CSV table of C-alpha atoms in Angstrom, one decimal:
chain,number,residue,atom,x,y,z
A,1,UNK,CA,0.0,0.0,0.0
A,2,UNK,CA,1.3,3.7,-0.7
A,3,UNK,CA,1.9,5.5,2.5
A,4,UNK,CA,-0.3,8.9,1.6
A,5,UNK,CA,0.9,10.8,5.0
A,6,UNK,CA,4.4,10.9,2.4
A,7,UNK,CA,5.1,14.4,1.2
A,8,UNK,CA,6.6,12.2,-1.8
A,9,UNK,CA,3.4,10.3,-2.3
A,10,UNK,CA,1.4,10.7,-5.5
A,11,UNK,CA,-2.6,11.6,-5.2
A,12,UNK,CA,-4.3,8.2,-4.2
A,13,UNK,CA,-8.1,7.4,-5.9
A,14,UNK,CA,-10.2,7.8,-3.7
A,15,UNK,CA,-12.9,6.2,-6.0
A,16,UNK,CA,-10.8,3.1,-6.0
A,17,UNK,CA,-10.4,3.2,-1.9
A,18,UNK,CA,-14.1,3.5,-1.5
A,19,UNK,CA,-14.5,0.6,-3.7
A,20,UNK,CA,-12.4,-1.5,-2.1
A,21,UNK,CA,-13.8,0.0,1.0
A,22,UNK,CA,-17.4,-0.9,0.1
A,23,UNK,CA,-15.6,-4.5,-0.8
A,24,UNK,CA,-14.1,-5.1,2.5
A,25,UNK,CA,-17.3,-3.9,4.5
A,26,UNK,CA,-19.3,-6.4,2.5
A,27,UNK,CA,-16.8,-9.1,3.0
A,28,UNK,CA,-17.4,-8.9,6.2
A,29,UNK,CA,-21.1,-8.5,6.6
A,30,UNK,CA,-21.7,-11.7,4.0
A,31,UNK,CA,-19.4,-13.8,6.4
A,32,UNK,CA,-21.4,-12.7,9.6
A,33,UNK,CA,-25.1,-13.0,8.3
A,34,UNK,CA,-24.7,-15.5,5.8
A,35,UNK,CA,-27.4,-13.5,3.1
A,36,UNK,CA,-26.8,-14.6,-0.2
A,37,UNK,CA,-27.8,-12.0,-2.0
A,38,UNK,CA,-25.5,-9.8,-0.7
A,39,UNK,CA,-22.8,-11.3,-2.8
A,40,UNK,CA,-25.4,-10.3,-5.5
A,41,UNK,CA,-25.5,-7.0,-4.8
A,42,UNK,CA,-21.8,-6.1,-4.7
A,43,UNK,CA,-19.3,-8.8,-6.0
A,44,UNK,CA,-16.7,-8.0,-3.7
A,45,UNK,CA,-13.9,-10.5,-4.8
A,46,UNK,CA,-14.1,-9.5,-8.3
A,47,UNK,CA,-14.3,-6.4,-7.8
A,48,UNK,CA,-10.9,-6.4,-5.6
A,49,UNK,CA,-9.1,-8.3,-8.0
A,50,UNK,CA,-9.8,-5.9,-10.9
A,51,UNK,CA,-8.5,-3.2,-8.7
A,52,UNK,CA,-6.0,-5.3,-8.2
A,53,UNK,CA,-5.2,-6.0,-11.6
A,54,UNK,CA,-5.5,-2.1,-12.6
A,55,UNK,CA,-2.6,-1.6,-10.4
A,56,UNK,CA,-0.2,-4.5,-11.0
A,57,UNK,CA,-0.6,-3.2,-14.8
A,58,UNK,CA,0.6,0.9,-13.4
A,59,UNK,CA,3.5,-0.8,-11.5
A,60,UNK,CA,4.5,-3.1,-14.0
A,61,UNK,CA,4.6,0.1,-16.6
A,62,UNK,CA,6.9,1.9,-13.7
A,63,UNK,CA,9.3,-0.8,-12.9
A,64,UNK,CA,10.7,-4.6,-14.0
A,65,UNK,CA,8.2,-7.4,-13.3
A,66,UNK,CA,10.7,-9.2,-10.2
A,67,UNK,CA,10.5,-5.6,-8.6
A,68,UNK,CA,6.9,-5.5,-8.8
A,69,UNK,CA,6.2,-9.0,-7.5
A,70,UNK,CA,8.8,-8.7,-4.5
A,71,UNK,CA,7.3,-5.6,-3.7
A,72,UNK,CA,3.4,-7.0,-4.0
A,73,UNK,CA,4.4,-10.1,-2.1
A,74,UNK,CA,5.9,-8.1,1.0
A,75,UNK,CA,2.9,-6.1,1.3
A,76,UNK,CA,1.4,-9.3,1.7
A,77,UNK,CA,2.6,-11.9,3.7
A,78,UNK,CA,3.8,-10.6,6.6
A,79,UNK,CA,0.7,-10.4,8.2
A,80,UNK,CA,-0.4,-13.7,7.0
A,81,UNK,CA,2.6,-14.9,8.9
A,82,UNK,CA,1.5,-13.2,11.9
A,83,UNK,CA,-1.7,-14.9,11.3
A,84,UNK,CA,-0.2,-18.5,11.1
A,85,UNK,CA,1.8,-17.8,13.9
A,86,UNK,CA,-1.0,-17.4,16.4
A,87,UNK,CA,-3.7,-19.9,14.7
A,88,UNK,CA,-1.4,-22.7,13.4
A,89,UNK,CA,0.3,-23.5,17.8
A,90,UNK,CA,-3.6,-23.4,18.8
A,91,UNK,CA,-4.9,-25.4,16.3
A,92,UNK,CA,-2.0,-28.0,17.6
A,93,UNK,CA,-2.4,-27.4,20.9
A,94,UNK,CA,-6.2,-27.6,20.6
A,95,UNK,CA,-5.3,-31.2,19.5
A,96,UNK,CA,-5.1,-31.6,15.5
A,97,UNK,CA,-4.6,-34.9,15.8
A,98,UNK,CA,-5.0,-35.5,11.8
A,99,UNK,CA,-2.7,-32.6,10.8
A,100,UNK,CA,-1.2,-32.8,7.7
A,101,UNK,CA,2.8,-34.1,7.2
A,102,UNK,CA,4.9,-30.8,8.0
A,103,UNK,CA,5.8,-29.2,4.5
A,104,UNK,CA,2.4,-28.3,3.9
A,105,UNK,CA,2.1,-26.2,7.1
A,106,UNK,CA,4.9,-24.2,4.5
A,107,UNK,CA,1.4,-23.0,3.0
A,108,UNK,CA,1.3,-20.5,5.6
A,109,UNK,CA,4.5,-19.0,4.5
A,110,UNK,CA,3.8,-18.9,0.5
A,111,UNK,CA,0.0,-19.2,0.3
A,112,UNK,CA,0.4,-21.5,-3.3
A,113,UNK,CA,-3.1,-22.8,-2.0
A,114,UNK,CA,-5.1,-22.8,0.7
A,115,UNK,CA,-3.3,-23.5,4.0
A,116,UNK,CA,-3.8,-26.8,6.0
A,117,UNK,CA,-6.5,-26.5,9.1
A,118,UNK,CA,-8.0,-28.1,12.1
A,119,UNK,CA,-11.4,-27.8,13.2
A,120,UNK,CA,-10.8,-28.2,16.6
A,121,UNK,CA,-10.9,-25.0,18.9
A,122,UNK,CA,-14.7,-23.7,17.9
A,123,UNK,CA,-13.3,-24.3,14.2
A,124,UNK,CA,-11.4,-20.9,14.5
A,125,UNK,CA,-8.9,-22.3,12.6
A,126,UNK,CA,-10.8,-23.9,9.9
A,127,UNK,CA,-13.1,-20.9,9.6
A,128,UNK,CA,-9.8,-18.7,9.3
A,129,UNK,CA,-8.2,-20.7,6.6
A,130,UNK,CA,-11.4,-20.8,5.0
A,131,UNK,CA,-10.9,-17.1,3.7
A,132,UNK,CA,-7.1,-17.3,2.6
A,133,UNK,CA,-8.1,-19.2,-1.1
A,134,UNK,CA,-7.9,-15.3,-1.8
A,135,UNK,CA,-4.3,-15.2,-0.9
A,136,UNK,CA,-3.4,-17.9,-2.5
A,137,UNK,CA,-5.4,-16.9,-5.9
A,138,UNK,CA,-4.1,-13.5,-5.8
A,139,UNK,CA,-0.7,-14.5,-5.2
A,140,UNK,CA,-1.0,-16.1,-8.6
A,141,UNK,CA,-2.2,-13.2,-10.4
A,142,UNK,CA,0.7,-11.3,-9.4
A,143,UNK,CA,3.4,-14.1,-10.3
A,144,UNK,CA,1.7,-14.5,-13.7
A,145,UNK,CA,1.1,-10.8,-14.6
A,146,UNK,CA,4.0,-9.8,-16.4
A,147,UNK,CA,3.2,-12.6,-19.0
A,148,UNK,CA,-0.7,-11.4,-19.0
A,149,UNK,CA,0.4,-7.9,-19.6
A,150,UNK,CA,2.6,-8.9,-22.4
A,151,UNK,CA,-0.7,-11.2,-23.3
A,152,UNK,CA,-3.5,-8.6,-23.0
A,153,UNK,CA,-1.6,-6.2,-25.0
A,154,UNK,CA,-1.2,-8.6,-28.1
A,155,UNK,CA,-4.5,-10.2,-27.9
A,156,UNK,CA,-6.8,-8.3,-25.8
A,157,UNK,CA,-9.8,-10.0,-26.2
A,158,UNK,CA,-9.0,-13.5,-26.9
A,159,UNK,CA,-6.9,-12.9,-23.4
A,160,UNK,CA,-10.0,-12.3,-21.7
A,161,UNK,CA,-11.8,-14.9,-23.7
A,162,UNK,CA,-9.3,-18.1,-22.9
A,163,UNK,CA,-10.4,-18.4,-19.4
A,164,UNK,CA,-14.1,-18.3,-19.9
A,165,UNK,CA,-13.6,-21.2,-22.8
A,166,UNK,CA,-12.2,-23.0,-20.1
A,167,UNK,CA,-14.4,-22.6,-17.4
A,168,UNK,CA,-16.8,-23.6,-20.1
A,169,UNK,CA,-15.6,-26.6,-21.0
A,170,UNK,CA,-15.0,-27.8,-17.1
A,171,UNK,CA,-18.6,-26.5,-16.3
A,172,UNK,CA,-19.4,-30.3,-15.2
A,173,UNK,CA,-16.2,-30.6,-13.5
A,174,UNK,CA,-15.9,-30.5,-9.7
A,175,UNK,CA,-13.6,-27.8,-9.2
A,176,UNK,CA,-15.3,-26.3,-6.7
A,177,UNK,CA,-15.7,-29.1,-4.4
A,178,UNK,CA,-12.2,-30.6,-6.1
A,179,UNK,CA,-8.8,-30.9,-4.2
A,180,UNK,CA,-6.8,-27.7,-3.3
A,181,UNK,CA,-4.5,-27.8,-6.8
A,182,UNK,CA,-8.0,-27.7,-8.3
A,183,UNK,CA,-9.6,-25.5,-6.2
A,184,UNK,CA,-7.0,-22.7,-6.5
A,185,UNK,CA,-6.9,-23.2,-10.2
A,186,UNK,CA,-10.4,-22.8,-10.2
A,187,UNK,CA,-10.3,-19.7,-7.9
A,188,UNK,CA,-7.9,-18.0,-10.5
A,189,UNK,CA,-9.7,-19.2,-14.1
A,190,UNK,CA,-13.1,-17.6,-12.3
A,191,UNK,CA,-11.2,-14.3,-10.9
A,192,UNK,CA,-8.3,-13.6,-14.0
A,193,UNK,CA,-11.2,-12.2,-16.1
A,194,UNK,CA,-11.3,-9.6,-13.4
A,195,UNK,CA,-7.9,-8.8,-13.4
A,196,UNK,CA,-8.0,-8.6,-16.8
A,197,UNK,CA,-10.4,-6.0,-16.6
A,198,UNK,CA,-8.1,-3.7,-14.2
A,199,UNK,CA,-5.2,-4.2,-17.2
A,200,UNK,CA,-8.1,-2.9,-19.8
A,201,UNK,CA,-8.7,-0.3,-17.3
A,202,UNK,CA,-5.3,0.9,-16.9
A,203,UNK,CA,-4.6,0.7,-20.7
A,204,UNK,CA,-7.7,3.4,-21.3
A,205,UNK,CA,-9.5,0.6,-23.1
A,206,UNK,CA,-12.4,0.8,-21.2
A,207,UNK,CA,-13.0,4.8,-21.7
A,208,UNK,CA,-12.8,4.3,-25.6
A,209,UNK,CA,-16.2,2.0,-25.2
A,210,UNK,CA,-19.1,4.1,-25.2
A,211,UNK,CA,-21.3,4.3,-21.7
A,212,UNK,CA,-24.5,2.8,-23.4
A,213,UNK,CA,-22.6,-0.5,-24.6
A,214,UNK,CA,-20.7,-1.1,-21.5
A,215,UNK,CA,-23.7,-0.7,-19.8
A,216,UNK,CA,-25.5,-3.3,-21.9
A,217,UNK,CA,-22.5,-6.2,-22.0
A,218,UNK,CA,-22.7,-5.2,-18.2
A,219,UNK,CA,-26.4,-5.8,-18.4
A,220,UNK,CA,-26.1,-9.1,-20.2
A,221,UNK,CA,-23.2,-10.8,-18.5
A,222,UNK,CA,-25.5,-10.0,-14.9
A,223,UNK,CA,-28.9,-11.3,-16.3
A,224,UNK,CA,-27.7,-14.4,-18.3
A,225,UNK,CA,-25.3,-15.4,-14.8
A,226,UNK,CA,-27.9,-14.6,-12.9
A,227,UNK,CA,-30.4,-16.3,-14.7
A,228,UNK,CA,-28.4,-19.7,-14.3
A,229,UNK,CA,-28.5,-19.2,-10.9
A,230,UNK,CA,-32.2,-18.8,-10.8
A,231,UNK,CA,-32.2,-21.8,-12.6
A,232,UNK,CA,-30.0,-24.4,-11.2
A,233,UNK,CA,-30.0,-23.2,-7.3
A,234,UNK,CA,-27.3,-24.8,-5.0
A,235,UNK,CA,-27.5,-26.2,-1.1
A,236,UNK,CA,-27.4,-22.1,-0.1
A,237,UNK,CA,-29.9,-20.6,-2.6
A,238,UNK,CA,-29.0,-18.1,-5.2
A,239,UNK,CA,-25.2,-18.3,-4.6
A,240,UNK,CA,-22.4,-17.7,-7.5
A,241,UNK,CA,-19.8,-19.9,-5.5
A,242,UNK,CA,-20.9,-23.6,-6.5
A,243,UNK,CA,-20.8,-22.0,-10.6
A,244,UNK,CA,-17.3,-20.7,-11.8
A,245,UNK,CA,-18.4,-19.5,-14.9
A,246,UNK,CA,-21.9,-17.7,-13.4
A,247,UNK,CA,-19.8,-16.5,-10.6
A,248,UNK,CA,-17.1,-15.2,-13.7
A,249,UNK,CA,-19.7,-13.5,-15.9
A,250,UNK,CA,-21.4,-12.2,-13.0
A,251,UNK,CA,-18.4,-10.5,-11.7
A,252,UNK,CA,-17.5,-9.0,-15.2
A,253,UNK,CA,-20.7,-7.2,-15.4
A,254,UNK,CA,-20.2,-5.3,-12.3
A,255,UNK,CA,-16.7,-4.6,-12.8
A,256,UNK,CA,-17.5,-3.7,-16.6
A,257,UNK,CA,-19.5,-0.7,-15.1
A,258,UNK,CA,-18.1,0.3,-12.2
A,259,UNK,CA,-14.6,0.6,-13.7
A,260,UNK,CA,-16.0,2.5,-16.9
A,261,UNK,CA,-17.3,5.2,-14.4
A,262,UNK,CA,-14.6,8.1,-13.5
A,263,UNK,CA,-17.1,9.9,-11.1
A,264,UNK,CA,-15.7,12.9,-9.3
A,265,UNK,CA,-14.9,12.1,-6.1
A,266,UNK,CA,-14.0,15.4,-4.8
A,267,UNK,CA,-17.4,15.8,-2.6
A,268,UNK,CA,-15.4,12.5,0.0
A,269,UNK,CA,-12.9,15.3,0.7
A,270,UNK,CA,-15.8,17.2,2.1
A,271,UNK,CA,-16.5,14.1,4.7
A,272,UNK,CA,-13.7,14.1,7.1
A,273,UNK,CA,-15.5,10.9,9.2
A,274,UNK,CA,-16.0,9.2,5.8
A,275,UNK,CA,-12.9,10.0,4.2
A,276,UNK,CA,-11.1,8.5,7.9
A,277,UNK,CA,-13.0,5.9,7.7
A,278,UNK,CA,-12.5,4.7,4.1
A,279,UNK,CA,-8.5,5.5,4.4
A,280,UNK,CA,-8.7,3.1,7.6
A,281,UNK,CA,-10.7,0.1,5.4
A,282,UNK,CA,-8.0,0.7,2.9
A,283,UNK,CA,-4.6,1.0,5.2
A,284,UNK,CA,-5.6,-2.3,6.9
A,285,UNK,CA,-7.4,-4.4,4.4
A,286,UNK,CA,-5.3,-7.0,4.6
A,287,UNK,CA,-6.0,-7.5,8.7
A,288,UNK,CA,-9.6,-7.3,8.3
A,289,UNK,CA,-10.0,-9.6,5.9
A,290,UNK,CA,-7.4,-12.2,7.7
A,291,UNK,CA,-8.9,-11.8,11.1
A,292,UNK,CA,-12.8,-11.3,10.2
A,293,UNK,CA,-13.8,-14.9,9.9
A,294,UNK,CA,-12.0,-15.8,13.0
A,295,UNK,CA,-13.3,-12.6,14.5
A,296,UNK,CA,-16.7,-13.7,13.4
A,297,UNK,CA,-16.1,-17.2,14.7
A,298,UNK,CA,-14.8,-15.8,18.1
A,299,UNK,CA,-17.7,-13.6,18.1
A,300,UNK,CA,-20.5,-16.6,18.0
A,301,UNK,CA,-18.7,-18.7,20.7
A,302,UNK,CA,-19.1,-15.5,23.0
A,303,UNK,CA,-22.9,-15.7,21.8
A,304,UNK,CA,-23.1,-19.1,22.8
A,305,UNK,CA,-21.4,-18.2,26.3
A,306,UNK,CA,-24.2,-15.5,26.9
A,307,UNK,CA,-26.5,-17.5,25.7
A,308,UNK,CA,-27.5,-14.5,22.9
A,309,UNK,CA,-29.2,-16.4,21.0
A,310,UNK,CA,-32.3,-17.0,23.5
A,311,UNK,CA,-33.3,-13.3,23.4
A,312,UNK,CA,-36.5,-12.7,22.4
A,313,UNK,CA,-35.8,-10.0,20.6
A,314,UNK,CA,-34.5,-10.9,16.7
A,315,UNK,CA,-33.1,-6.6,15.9
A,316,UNK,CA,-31.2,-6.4,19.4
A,317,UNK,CA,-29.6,-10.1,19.0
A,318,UNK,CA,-28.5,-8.6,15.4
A,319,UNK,CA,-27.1,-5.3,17.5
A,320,UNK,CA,-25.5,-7.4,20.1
A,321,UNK,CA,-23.7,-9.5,18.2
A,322,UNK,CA,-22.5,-6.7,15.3
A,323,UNK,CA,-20.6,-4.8,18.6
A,324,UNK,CA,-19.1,-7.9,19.7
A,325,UNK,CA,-18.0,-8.7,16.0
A,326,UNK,CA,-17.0,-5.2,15.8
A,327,UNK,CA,-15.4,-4.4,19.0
A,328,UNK,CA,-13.0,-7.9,18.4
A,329,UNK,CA,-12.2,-6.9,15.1
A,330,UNK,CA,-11.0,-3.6,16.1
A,331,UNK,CA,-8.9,-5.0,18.6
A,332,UNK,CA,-7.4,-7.3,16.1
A,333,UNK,CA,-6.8,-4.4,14.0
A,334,UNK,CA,-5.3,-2.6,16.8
A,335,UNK,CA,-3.3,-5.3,17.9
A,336,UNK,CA,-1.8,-6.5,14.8
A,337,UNK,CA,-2.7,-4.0,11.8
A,338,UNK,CA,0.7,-2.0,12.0
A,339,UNK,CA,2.3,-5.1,10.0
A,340,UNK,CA,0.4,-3.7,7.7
A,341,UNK,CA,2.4,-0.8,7.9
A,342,UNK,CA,6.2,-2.8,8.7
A,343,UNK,CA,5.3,-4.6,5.4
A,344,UNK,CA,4.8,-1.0,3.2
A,345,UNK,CA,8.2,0.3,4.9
A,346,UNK,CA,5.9,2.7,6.5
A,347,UNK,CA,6.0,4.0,10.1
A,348,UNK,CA,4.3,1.4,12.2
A,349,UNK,CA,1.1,3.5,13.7
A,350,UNK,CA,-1.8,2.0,16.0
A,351,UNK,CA,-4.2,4.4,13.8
A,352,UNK,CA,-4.9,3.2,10.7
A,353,UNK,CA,-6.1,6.7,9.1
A,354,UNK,CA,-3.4,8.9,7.4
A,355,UNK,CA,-2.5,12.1,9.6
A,356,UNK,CA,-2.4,15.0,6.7
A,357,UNK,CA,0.8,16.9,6.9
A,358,UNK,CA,0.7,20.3,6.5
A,359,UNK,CA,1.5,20.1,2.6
A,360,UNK,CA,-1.1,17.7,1.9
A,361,UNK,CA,-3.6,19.7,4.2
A,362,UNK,CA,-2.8,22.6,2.0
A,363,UNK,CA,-3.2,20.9,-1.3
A,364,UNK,CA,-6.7,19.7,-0.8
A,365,UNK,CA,-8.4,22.2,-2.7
A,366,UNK,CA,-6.4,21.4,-5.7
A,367,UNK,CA,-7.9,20.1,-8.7
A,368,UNK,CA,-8.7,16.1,-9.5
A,369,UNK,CA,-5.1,14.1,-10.4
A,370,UNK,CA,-5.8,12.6,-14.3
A,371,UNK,CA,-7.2,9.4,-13.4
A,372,UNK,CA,-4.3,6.8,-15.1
A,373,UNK,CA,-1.3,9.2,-12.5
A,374,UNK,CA,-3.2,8.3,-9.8
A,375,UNK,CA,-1.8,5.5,-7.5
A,376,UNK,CA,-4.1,3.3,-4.7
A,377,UNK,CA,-3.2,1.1,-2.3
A,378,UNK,CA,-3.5,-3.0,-3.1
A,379,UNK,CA,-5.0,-5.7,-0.8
């Protein structure tokens, strides 16, 4: 992530931090209440990875591909490791008597697929590994982006194309519910679409399509996923996960639109709680998505222990266990989120919103950076 307290530091987009915001806050509440349709309503991992693939496709353009993935893979493992190293001793100690032989605990050094986990302990552990097929499917993106840049840019869309085919032709294939290999392989065929998008962003491809036929492929691509859905509904209802290619199309559609927009974001500046708010989202994204499931988890065992779930009253059980969730994953933030900050070669700081320096204070009336100068941070 770019540390924007730097006098050196380049405007940020504060259109792409509040979508990512608006991503990680819906992360969080899917994973808590369990309501399908709010993957619907905002497709938060594709979403994230086109941002994410916007912004490899900058920094490649800056700087040699090894430097860019060194740099993207500090900014994210560090606090992963500081994840493994409190879950993976309690799983053990918790009594994993099934663990797996020892090299694969090495998947929560190098996230190549989703780490091993116990289900002992409440399943904190389980439920915390559960999220980190994200990791692993980014980390892949960004190994394999300098030869999809050099791809894209020769073949833009037959690039894009390839992985749908595929996902096509495996569309009776168990991949979700397949081993890890597959399951990651799956994870990054259904999301590299996505990321593909954010290199067709960053190129300027997307502003040469007029609005009104972005906004009908947009249109298509949701109806026609959707429509499978409706169609063919899995064990939790309308829910994209058990169809890679839905889940794929799906995802494109929003993206499609949301990264054709360039709305003027000028009025966030006007919000100072907002503005904190979305700059703290963004400067520890990588915590709160780590720790939220086993926040989450935590969370309901404490429920269980105050027996929450026997109120009689459905809104205040909602309330009560939204501030527990809340007030844990704070403290987790708290606790551990300035890795965050060790990790960007920034100074480590318990707050996780920017303090403006007195240049930057007096440069906020200054005019809107040119969209393709601007730099964001990356989960």
């Amino acid at each position: 992530m770019v540390d924007v307290t730097s006098a050196q530091a380049p405007a940020r987009d504060r259109y792409f931090d509040t979508l990512r915001a608006l991503a990680i806050v819906r992360v969080v509440a899917y994973h808590a209440f369990h309501y399908a349709v709010l993957a619907l309503l905002f497709p938060s991992m594709g979403v994230m990875f086109a941002l994410g693939g916007s912004l490899m496709a900058k920094s490649l353009d800056r700087s040699p591909g090894p430097k860019v993935i060194r740099s993207r893979v500090r900014r994210l493992l560090p606090a992963l490791w500081v994840m493994g190293l409190v879950l993976v001793p309690l799983m053990l100690a918790g009594g994993w008597a099934h663990h797996p032989a020892w090299p694969d605990f090495l998947l929560w050094v190098v996230p190549l697929a989703t780490p091993p986990a116990s289900h002992g302990i409440g399943d904190v552990g389980a439920e915390g590994a559960g999220v980190l097929w994200y990791l692993a499917t980014y980390l892949w993106l960004v190994l394999l982006s300098p030869v999809l840049l050099r791809l894209y840019r020769r073949r833009r869309v037959l690039t894009i194309a390839v992985p749908l085919l595929i996902l096509a032709a495996l569309h009776s294939q168990p991949i979700v519910t397949g081993n890890n290999a597959v399951q990651t392989a799956g994870y990054v065929l259904t999301f590299l679409p996505c990321w593909l998008l954010g290199f067709a962003h960053r190129d300027g491809d997307l502003r040469r399509l007029r609005p009104a036929l972005v906004a009908g492929i947009a249109a298509v691509l949701t109806v026609v996923s959707l429509g499978w859905v409706v169609e063919h509904p899995g064990p939790g209802g309308l829910d994209l996960v058990p169809f890679p290619l839905a889940h794929a199309l799906y995802s494109m559609g929003f993206v499609l639109a949301l990264l054709r927009l360039d709305p003027d974001m000028a009025w966030l500046g006007r919000l100072p709680l907002l503005q904190r708010l979305v700059a703290a989202l963004n400067n520890r994204a990588v915590t709160i998505y780590l720790w939220h499931n086993v926040v989450i988890t935590a969370a309901i065992i404490v429920g269980d222990q105050l027996k929450l779930w026997d109120w009689h009253q459905g809104l205040l059980i909602y309330l009560a266990f939204s501030g527990i969730a809340l007030s844990m994953l704070l403290f987790a933030v708290l606790a551990v989120g300035w890795v965050e900050d060790l990790a960007a070669r920034r100074t480590p700081r318990l707050r996780p919103w920017p303090v403006p320096s007195p240049r930057h204070a007096a440069g906020r009336g200054a005019p809107r950076v040119e969209r393709r100068a601007r730099v964001g941070a990356t989960v």
